[in-house]
Each structure stands twice: as C-alpha cells, then as structure tokens.
mmCIF file with all atom_site columns, C-alpha atoms in Angstrom:
data_model
loop_
_atom_site.group_PDB
_atom_site.id
_atom_site.type_symbol
_atom_site.label_atom_id
_atom_site.label_alt_id
_atom_site.label_comp_id
_atom_site.label_asym_id
_atom_site.label_entity_id
_atom_site.label_seq_id
_atom_site.pdbx_PDB_ins_code
_atom_site.Cartn_x
_atom_site.Cartn_y
_atom_site.Cartn_z
_atom_site.occupancy
_atom_site.B_iso_or_equiv
_atom_site.pdbx_formal_charge
_atom_site.auth_seq_id
_atom_site.auth_comp_id
_atom_site.auth_asym_id
_atom_site.auth_atom_id
_atom_site.pdbx_PDB_model_num
ATOM 1   C CA . MET A 1 1   ? 122.986 95.804  105.701 1.00 84.00 ? 169 MET A CA 1
ATOM 2   C CA . THR A 1 2   ? 122.129 95.899  102.116 1.00 92.00 ? 170 THR A CA 1
ATOM 3   C CA . PRO A 1 3   ? 119.450 93.995  100.847 1.00 93.00 ? 171 PRO A CA 1
ATOM 4   C CA . GLU A 1 4   ? 121.018 91.972  99.345  1.00 95.00 ? 172 GLU A CA 1
ATOM 5   C CA . GLN A 1 5   ? 122.902 91.006  102.375 1.00 95.00 ? 173 GLN A CA 1
ATOM 6   C CA . LEU A 1 6   ? 120.003 90.415  104.331 1.00 95.00 ? 174 LEU A CA 1
ATOM 7   C CA . GLU A 1 7   ? 118.142 87.810  101.748 1.00 96.00 ? 175 GLU A CA 1
ATOM 8   C CA . ALA A 1 8   ? 121.541 85.419  102.423 1.00 96.00 ? 176 ALA A CA 1
ATOM 9   C CA . GLU A 1 9   ? 120.574 85.048  105.465 1.00 96.00 ? 177 GLU A CA 1
ATOM 10  C CA . GLY A 1 10  ? 116.709 84.182  104.640 1.00 96.00 ? 178 GLY A CA 1
ATOM 11  C CA . TRP A 1 11  ? 114.927 87.325  105.241 1.00 97.00 ? 179 TRP A CA 1
ATOM 12  C CA . GLN A 1 12  ? 113.099 88.009  101.369 1.00 97.00 ? 180 GLN A CA 1
ATOM 13  C CA . ARG A 1 13  ? 111.559 91.607  99.932  1.00 96.00 ? 181 ARG A CA 1
ATOM 14  C CA . LEU A 1 14  ? 108.382 93.306  101.305 1.00 94.00 ? 182 LEU A CA 1
ATOM 15  C CA . PRO A 1 15  ? 106.611 94.032  98.008  1.00 89.00 ? 183 PRO A CA 1
ATOM 16  C CA . THR A 1 16  ? 105.642 97.569  98.247  1.00 88.00 ? 184 THR A CA 1
ATOM 17  C CA . HIS A 1 17  ? 104.642 101.235 95.804  1.00 88.00 ? 185 HIS A CA 1
ATOM 18  C CA . ALA A 1 18  ? 103.855 103.869 95.660  1.00 88.00 ? 186 ALA A CA 1
ATOM 19  C CA . PHE A 1 19  ? 103.601 105.859 99.012  1.00 90.00 ? 187 PHE A CA 1
ATOM 20  C CA . SER A 1 20  ? 105.008 102.570 100.875 1.00 90.00 ? 188 SER A CA 1
ATOM 21  C CA . ALA A 1 21  ? 107.913 102.230 98.874  1.00 90.00 ? 189 ALA A CA 1
ATOM 22  C CA . SER A 1 22  ? 108.452 105.894 99.543  1.00 89.00 ? 190 SER A CA 1
ATOM 23  C CA . ILE A 1 23  ? 110.943 105.248 103.369 1.00 92.00 ? 191 ILE A CA 1
ATOM 24  C CA . GLY A 1 24  ? 113.669 101.822 101.697 1.00 92.00 ? 192 GLY A CA 1
ATOM 25  C CA . PRO A 1 25  ? 113.920 99.120  101.871 1.00 94.00 ? 193 PRO A CA 1
ATOM 26  C CA . THR A 1 26  ? 110.818 96.511  103.950 1.00 96.00 ? 194 THR A CA 1
ATOM 27  C CA . LEU A 1 27  ? 111.943 93.008  104.324 1.00 96.00 ? 195 LEU A CA 1
ATOM 28  C CA . PHE A 1 28  ? 110.241 90.144  106.295 1.00 97.00 ? 196 PHE A CA 1
ATOM 29  C CA . SER A 1 29  ? 111.142 86.675  107.537 1.00 97.00 ? 197 SER A CA 1
ATOM 30  C CA . GLY A 1 30  ? 109.581 84.541  109.984 1.00 96.00 ? 198 GLY A CA 1
ATOM 31  C CA . GLU A 1 31  ? 105.754 82.056  109.846 1.00 94.00 ? 199 GLU A CA 1
ATOM 32  C CA . PRO A 1 32  ? 103.161 83.688  109.276 1.00 92.00 ? 200 PRO A CA 1
ATOM 33  C CA . GLY A 1 33  ? 101.713 84.928  113.486 1.00 90.00 ? 201 GLY A CA 1
ATOM 34  C CA . LYS A 1 34  ? 105.335 85.492  114.317 1.00 94.00 ? 202 LYS A CA 1
ATOM 35  C CA . ARG A 1 35  ? 106.514 87.352  111.659 1.00 97.00 ? 203 ARG A CA 1
ATOM 36  C CA . THR A 1 36  ? 109.454 90.122  111.931 1.00 98.00 ? 204 THR A CA 1
ATOM 37  C CA . ILE A 1 37  ? 110.061 93.215  108.984 1.00 98.00 ? 205 ILE A CA 1
ATOM 38  C CA . CYS A 1 38  ? 112.367 95.008  108.638 1.00 98.00 ? 206 CYS A CA 1
ATOM 39  C CA . LEU A 1 39  ? 113.329 99.002  107.233 1.00 97.00 ? 207 LEU A CA 1
ATOM 40  C CA . LEU A 1 40  ? 116.811 99.924  105.968 1.00 95.00 ? 208 LEU A CA 1
ATOM 41  C CA . ALA A 1 41  ? 116.361 103.349 106.521 1.00 87.00 ? 209 ALA A CA 1
ATOM 42  C CA . ASP A 1 42  ? 117.213 104.924 102.515 1.00 84.00 ? 210 ASP A CA 1
ATOM 43  C CA . ALA A 1 43  ? 118.435 108.531 102.042 1.00 84.00 ? 211 ALA A CA 1
ATOM 44  C CA . ASN A 1 44  ? 114.651 110.121 102.101 1.00 84.00 ? 212 ASN A CA 1
ATOM 45  C CA . ALA A 1 45  ? 113.140 108.841 105.044 1.00 90.00 ? 213 ALA A CA 1
ATOM 46  C CA . VAL A 1 46  ? 116.077 110.834 106.878 1.00 91.00 ? 214 VAL A CA 1
ATOM 47  C CA . ASN A 1 47  ? 115.959 114.093 108.891 1.00 91.00 ? 215 ASN A CA 1
ATOM 48  C CA . GLU A 1 48  ? 118.817 115.382 107.290 1.00 87.00 ? 216 GLU A CA 1
ATOM 49  C CA . ASN A 1 49  ? 118.988 118.600 110.004 1.00 90.00 ? 217 ASN A CA 1
ATOM 50  C CA . LEU A 1 50  ? 119.739 115.670 112.937 1.00 93.00 ? 218 LEU A CA 1
ATOM 51  C CA . GLY A 1 51  ? 120.718 112.545 111.156 1.00 90.00 ? 219 GLY A CA 1
ATOM 52  C CA . ILE A 1 52  ? 117.725 110.155 112.183 1.00 95.00 ? 220 ILE A CA 1
ATOM 53  C CA . VAL A 1 53  ? 114.919 108.151 110.233 1.00 95.00 ? 221 VAL A CA 1
ATOM 54  C CA . HIS A 1 54  ? 112.198 110.786 109.800 1.00 96.00 ? 222 HIS A CA 1
ATOM 55  C CA . GLY A 1 55  ? 109.084 110.219 112.062 1.00 96.00 ? 223 GLY A CA 1
ATOM 56  C CA . GLY A 1 56  ? 106.654 109.987 109.486 1.00 95.00 ? 224 GLY A CA 1
ATOM 57  C CA . ALA A 1 57  ? 108.616 107.327 107.674 1.00 96.00 ? 225 ALA A CA 1
ATOM 58  C CA . LEU A 1 58  ? 108.275 105.712 111.176 1.00 97.00 ? 226 LEU A CA 1
ATOM 59  C CA . LEU A 1 59  ? 104.746 105.292 111.598 1.00 97.00 ? 227 LEU A CA 1
ATOM 60  C CA . THR A 1 60  ? 104.364 104.529 107.989 1.00 96.00 ? 228 THR A CA 1
ATOM 61  C CA . PHE A 1 61  ? 106.711 101.143 108.574 1.00 97.00 ? 229 PHE A CA 1
ATOM 62  C CA . ALA A 1 62  ? 104.919 100.328 110.955 1.00 98.00 ? 230 ALA A CA 1
ATOM 63  C CA . ASP A 1 63  ? 101.124 101.154 109.564 1.00 98.00 ? 231 ASP A CA 1
ATOM 64  C CA . ILE A 1 64  ? 103.296 98.447  107.083 1.00 97.00 ? 232 ILE A CA 1
ATOM 65  C CA . ALA A 1 65  ? 104.999 96.590  109.468 1.00 98.00 ? 233 ALA A CA 1
ATOM 66  C CA . MET A 1 66  ? 101.084 95.771  111.584 1.00 98.00 ? 234 MET A CA 1
ATOM 67  C CA . GLY A 1 67  ? 99.243  96.216  108.067 1.00 97.00 ? 235 GLY A CA 1
ATOM 68  C CA . PHE A 1 68  ? 101.375 92.623  107.072 1.00 96.00 ? 236 PHE A CA 1
ATOM 69  C CA . ALA A 1 69  ? 100.677 91.051  109.769 1.00 97.00 ? 237 ALA A CA 1
ATOM 70  C CA . VAL A 1 70  ? 96.616  92.230  109.997 1.00 97.00 ? 238 VAL A CA 1
ATOM 71  C CA . ALA A 1 71  ? 97.081  90.070  106.390 1.00 95.00 ? 239 ALA A CA 1
ATOM 72  C CA . ASP A 1 72  ? 98.229  87.190  106.840 1.00 95.00 ? 240 ASP A CA 1
ATOM 73  C CA . GLU A 1 73  ? 95.458  87.094  109.989 1.00 96.00 ? 241 GLU A CA 1
ATOM 74  C CA . LEU A 1 74  ? 93.053  87.666  107.067 1.00 94.00 ? 242 LEU A CA 1
ATOM 75  C CA . GLY A 1 75  ? 94.011  85.314  104.601 1.00 90.00 ? 243 GLY A CA 1
ATOM 76  C CA . GLY A 1 76  ? 92.572  87.667  102.052 1.00 79.00 ? 244 GLY A CA 1
ATOM 77  C CA . SER A 1 77  ? 90.186  90.020  103.859 1.00 83.00 ? 245 SER A CA 1
ATOM 78  C CA . HIS A 1 78  ? 90.505  93.302  102.192 1.00 91.00 ? 246 HIS A CA 1
ATOM 79  C CA . PHE A 1 79  ? 90.888  95.918  105.308 1.00 95.00 ? 247 PHE A CA 1
ATOM 80  C CA . VAL A 1 80  ? 91.980  100.146 106.408 1.00 95.00 ? 248 VAL A CA 1
ATOM 81  C CA . THR A 1 81  ? 93.141  101.120 108.941 1.00 97.00 ? 249 THR A CA 1
ATOM 82  C CA . ALA A 1 82  ? 91.172  102.661 111.132 1.00 98.00 ? 250 ALA A CA 1
ATOM 83  C CA . GLN A 1 83  ? 93.599  103.951 113.892 1.00 98.00 ? 251 GLN A CA 1
ATOM 84  C CA . LEU A 1 84  ? 97.051  104.303 114.444 1.00 98.00 ? 252 LEU A CA 1
ATOM 85  C CA . GLN A 1 85  ? 98.951  105.403 117.618 1.00 98.00 ? 253 GLN A CA 1
ATOM 86  C CA . PHE A 1 86  ? 103.152 105.320 117.724 1.00 98.00 ? 254 PHE A CA 1
ATOM 87  C CA . GLN A 1 87  ? 104.729 106.548 121.351 1.00 98.00 ? 255 GLN A CA 1
ATOM 88  C CA . PHE A 1 88  ? 107.956 107.317 120.347 1.00 98.00 ? 256 PHE A CA 1
ATOM 89  C CA . THR A 1 89  ? 110.789 106.362 123.001 1.00 98.00 ? 257 THR A CA 1
ATOM 90  C CA . ALA A 1 90  ? 114.755 106.514 121.551 1.00 98.00 ? 258 ALA A CA 1
ATOM 91  C CA . ALA A 1 91  ? 115.813 108.306 118.535 1.00 96.00 ? 259 ALA A CA 1
ATOM 92  C CA . ALA A 1 92  ? 115.904 106.031 115.239 1.00 95.00 ? 260 ALA A CA 1
ATOM 93  C CA . GLN A 1 93  ? 119.604 106.768 114.158 1.00 91.00 ? 261 GLN A CA 1
ATOM 94  C CA . ALA A 1 94  ? 120.368 107.074 110.257 1.00 89.00 ? 262 ALA A CA 1
ATOM 95  C CA . GLY A 1 95  ? 121.346 104.251 108.610 1.00 87.00 ? 263 GLY A CA 1
ATOM 96  C CA . THR A 1 96  ? 120.773 101.644 111.138 1.00 90.00 ? 264 THR A CA 1
ATOM 97  C CA . MET A 1 97  ? 118.250 98.627  110.690 1.00 95.00 ? 265 MET A CA 1
ATOM 98  C CA . VAL A 1 98  ? 114.581 99.555  112.495 1.00 97.00 ? 266 VAL A CA 1
ATOM 99  C CA . THR A 1 99  ? 112.554 96.456  113.183 1.00 98.00 ? 267 THR A CA 1
ATOM 100 C CA . CYS A 1 100 ? 109.547 95.459  114.316 1.00 98.00 ? 268 CYS A CA 1
ATOM 101 C CA . SER A 1 101 ? 107.873 92.327  115.043 1.00 97.00 ? 269 SER A CA 1
ATOM 102 C CA . PRO A 1 102 ? 103.471 92.734  115.377 1.00 98.00 ? 270 PRO A CA 1
ATOM 103 C CA . GLU A 1 103 ? 101.885 91.331  117.171 1.00 98.00 ? 271 GLU A CA 1
ATOM 104 C CA . ILE A 1 104 ? 97.157  91.190  116.906 1.00 98.00 ? 272 ILE A CA 1
ATOM 105 C CA . VAL A 1 105 ? 95.527  91.424  120.073 1.00 98.00 ? 273 VAL A CA 1
ATOM 106 C CA . ARG A 1 106 ? 92.307  90.688  119.146 1.00 98.00 ? 274 ARG A CA 1
ATOM 107 C CA . THR A 1 107 ? 90.429  89.801  116.110 1.00 97.00 ? 275 THR A CA 1
ATOM 108 C CA . THR A 1 108 ? 86.254  90.457  115.441 1.00 96.00 ? 276 THR A CA 1
ATOM 109 C CA . SER A 1 109 ? 84.409  90.423  112.318 1.00 92.00 ? 277 SER A CA 1
ATOM 110 C CA . GLN A 1 110 ? 84.567  93.930  112.080 1.00 94.00 ? 278 GLN A CA 1
ATOM 111 C CA . LEU A 1 111 ? 87.611  94.860  113.388 1.00 97.00 ? 279 LEU A CA 1
ATOM 112 C CA . VAL A 1 112 ? 91.336  93.922  114.163 1.00 98.00 ? 280 VAL A CA 1
ATOM 113 C CA . PHE A 1 113 ? 93.127  94.730  116.589 1.00 99.00 ? 281 PHE A CA 1
ATOM 114 C CA . ALA A 1 114 ? 97.543  94.548  116.108 1.00 98.00 ? 282 ALA A CA 1
ATOM 115 C CA . ARG A 1 115 ? 100.651 96.337  118.080 1.00 98.00 ? 283 ARG A CA 1
ATOM 116 C CA . ALA A 1 116 ? 104.261 96.647  118.269 1.00 98.00 ? 284 ALA A CA 1
ATOM 117 C CA . LEU A 1 117 ? 107.452 97.601  119.357 1.00 98.00 ? 285 LEU A CA 1
ATOM 118 C CA . MET A 1 118 ? 110.292 99.303  117.073 1.00 98.00 ? 286 MET A CA 1
ATOM 119 C CA . HIS A 1 119 ? 113.627 97.428  117.922 1.00 98.00 ? 287 HIS A CA 1
ATOM 120 C CA . CYS A 1 120 ? 116.959 99.208  116.743 1.00 95.00 ? 288 CYS A CA 1
ATOM 121 C CA . GLY A 1 121 ? 119.285 96.063  118.053 1.00 93.00 ? 289 GLY A CA 1
ATOM 122 C CA . ASP A 1 122 ? 118.284 96.470  121.246 1.00 95.00 ? 290 ASP A CA 1
ATOM 123 C CA . ARG A 1 123 ? 117.199 99.573  121.305 1.00 96.00 ? 291 ARG A CA 1
ATOM 124 C CA . VAL A 1 124 ? 113.872 100.860 121.559 1.00 98.00 ? 292 VAL A CA 1
ATOM 125 C CA . VAL A 1 125 ? 112.846 103.083 119.617 1.00 98.00 ? 293 VAL A CA 1
ATOM 126 C CA . ALA A 1 126 ? 108.530 103.342 119.220 1.00 98.00 ? 294 ALA A CA 1
ATOM 127 C CA . SER A 1 127 ? 105.912 101.605 120.738 1.00 98.00 ? 295 SER A CA 1
ATOM 128 C CA . THR A 1 128 ? 102.490 101.448 118.808 1.00 98.00 ? 296 THR A CA 1
ATOM 129 C CA . ASP A 1 129 ? 99.239  100.229 118.964 1.00 98.00 ? 297 ASP A CA 1
ATOM 130 C CA . ALA A 1 130 ? 96.604  100.144 115.805 1.00 99.00 ? 298 ALA A CA 1
ATOM 131 C CA . ILE A 1 131 ? 92.815  98.935  115.139 1.00 99.00 ? 299 ILE A CA 1
ATOM 132 C CA . PHE A 1 132 ? 92.698  97.986  110.885 1.00 98.00 ? 300 PHE A CA 1
ATOM 133 C CA . LYS A 1 133 ? 88.593  97.858  109.664 1.00 97.00 ? 301 LYS A CA 1
ATOM 134 C CA . VAL A 1 134 ? 88.061  94.430  107.986 1.00 95.00 ? 302 VAL A CA 1
ATOM 135 C CA . LEU A 1 135 ? 86.134  95.621  104.555 1.00 93.00 ? 303 LEU A CA 1
ATOM 136 C CA . ASP A 1 136 ? 82.732  94.149  103.582 1.00 83.00 ? 304 ASP A CA 1
ATOM 137 C CA . THR A 1 137 ? 83.886  93.793  99.774  1.00 76.00 ? 305 THR A CA 1
ATOM 138 C CA . ALA A 1 138 ? 80.025  93.519  98.408  1.00 74.00 ? 306 ALA A CA 1
ATOM 139 C CA . LYS A 1 139 ? 79.310  96.670  99.597  1.00 72.00 ? 307 LYS A CA 1
ATOM 140 C CA . MET A 1 140 ? 83.038  98.359  98.242  1.00 70.00 ? 308 MET A CA 1
ATOM 141 C CA . THR A 1 141 ? 81.868  96.364  94.989  1.00 74.00 ? 309 THR A CA 1
ATOM 142 C CA . ARG A 1 142 ? 78.638  99.012  94.188  1.00 72.00 ? 310 ARG A CA 1
ATOM 143 C CA . LEU A 1 143 ? 79.579  101.582 95.886  1.00 68.00 ? 311 LEU A CA 1
ATOM 144 C CA . LYS A 1 144 ? 81.804  101.957 92.927  1.00 75.00 ? 312 LYS A CA 1
ATOM 145 C CA . ALA A 1 145 ? 79.122  101.269 91.129  1.00 78.00 ? 313 ALA A CA 1
ATOM 146 C CA . GLY A 1 146 ? 77.551  104.229 92.414  1.00 69.00 ? 314 GLY A CA 1
#
C-alpha cells in the first residue's frame, strides 16, 4: 500500500520532519482521541539482514504515534517524552503497514500517561507505555534567554 492509496481512502499524512521522517511515511485517520496512526516502513526502516522492520524504527513510530495523541489531548502545549517502555511481541515484516491506536490513560498538570498496541494486520507486534512531561513555556523562554 502506498501513501497515495491510503489518502484516497481518507487517511491524512502526519507531518514529520528530520529524524521522525527517516522511518518512512506516517499517516492518520479518525478524530482526536480516537485516531489510528500508521507507518509505511520504507527501506530505511528495515533490518536488511532479517527482512523485518528495525526495532528502532518501531520505537520511533511509537513515540510519534503516542506524541500525536498527547498533542491532541493538550491542544497546543509543548511536551517531551520522559519515559518510553516497549515490549516486542512479534516481528513486523518489511513491506507491511504497522498501525497504532494510542490511548491517553491519565493527564495531570505536568504529566500525560499513554499506552498503545502496535499491529500488523490482526497480529500484535508490540506493546508500549509512555510518560510525557508538559513543559512550562514561560520557564523555557527564561532559560533560553540565559
């Protein structure tokens, strides 16, 4: 499946830049709070010796997907990943679409807790949990100013 084929089915491209873009095209469907994000792992994301998606690419995708859910939850606040736990449960074969439907577990004034399962078709390939730190933008501005 190509990004163009997914777009024809109503998926939208998730804007990624620099490192995040290196794992391949990411797209999303659904409304805030109920989104599905997919990765079309390109040749750069494949462990060429085994013909499977590289574990680092899956970790990056998990961070992107859950971060997108956190961005929906916070509505514009800045945040960073404070902790990411990841359990590989099966290999994701090269050329398959990996999907993730993140869930926000809890939001406090300073932290957001999220979790997700990652699938290739009906098969779970990973389970992940993360904690994101909400940044104090006024404090960041003061620190940058020195």
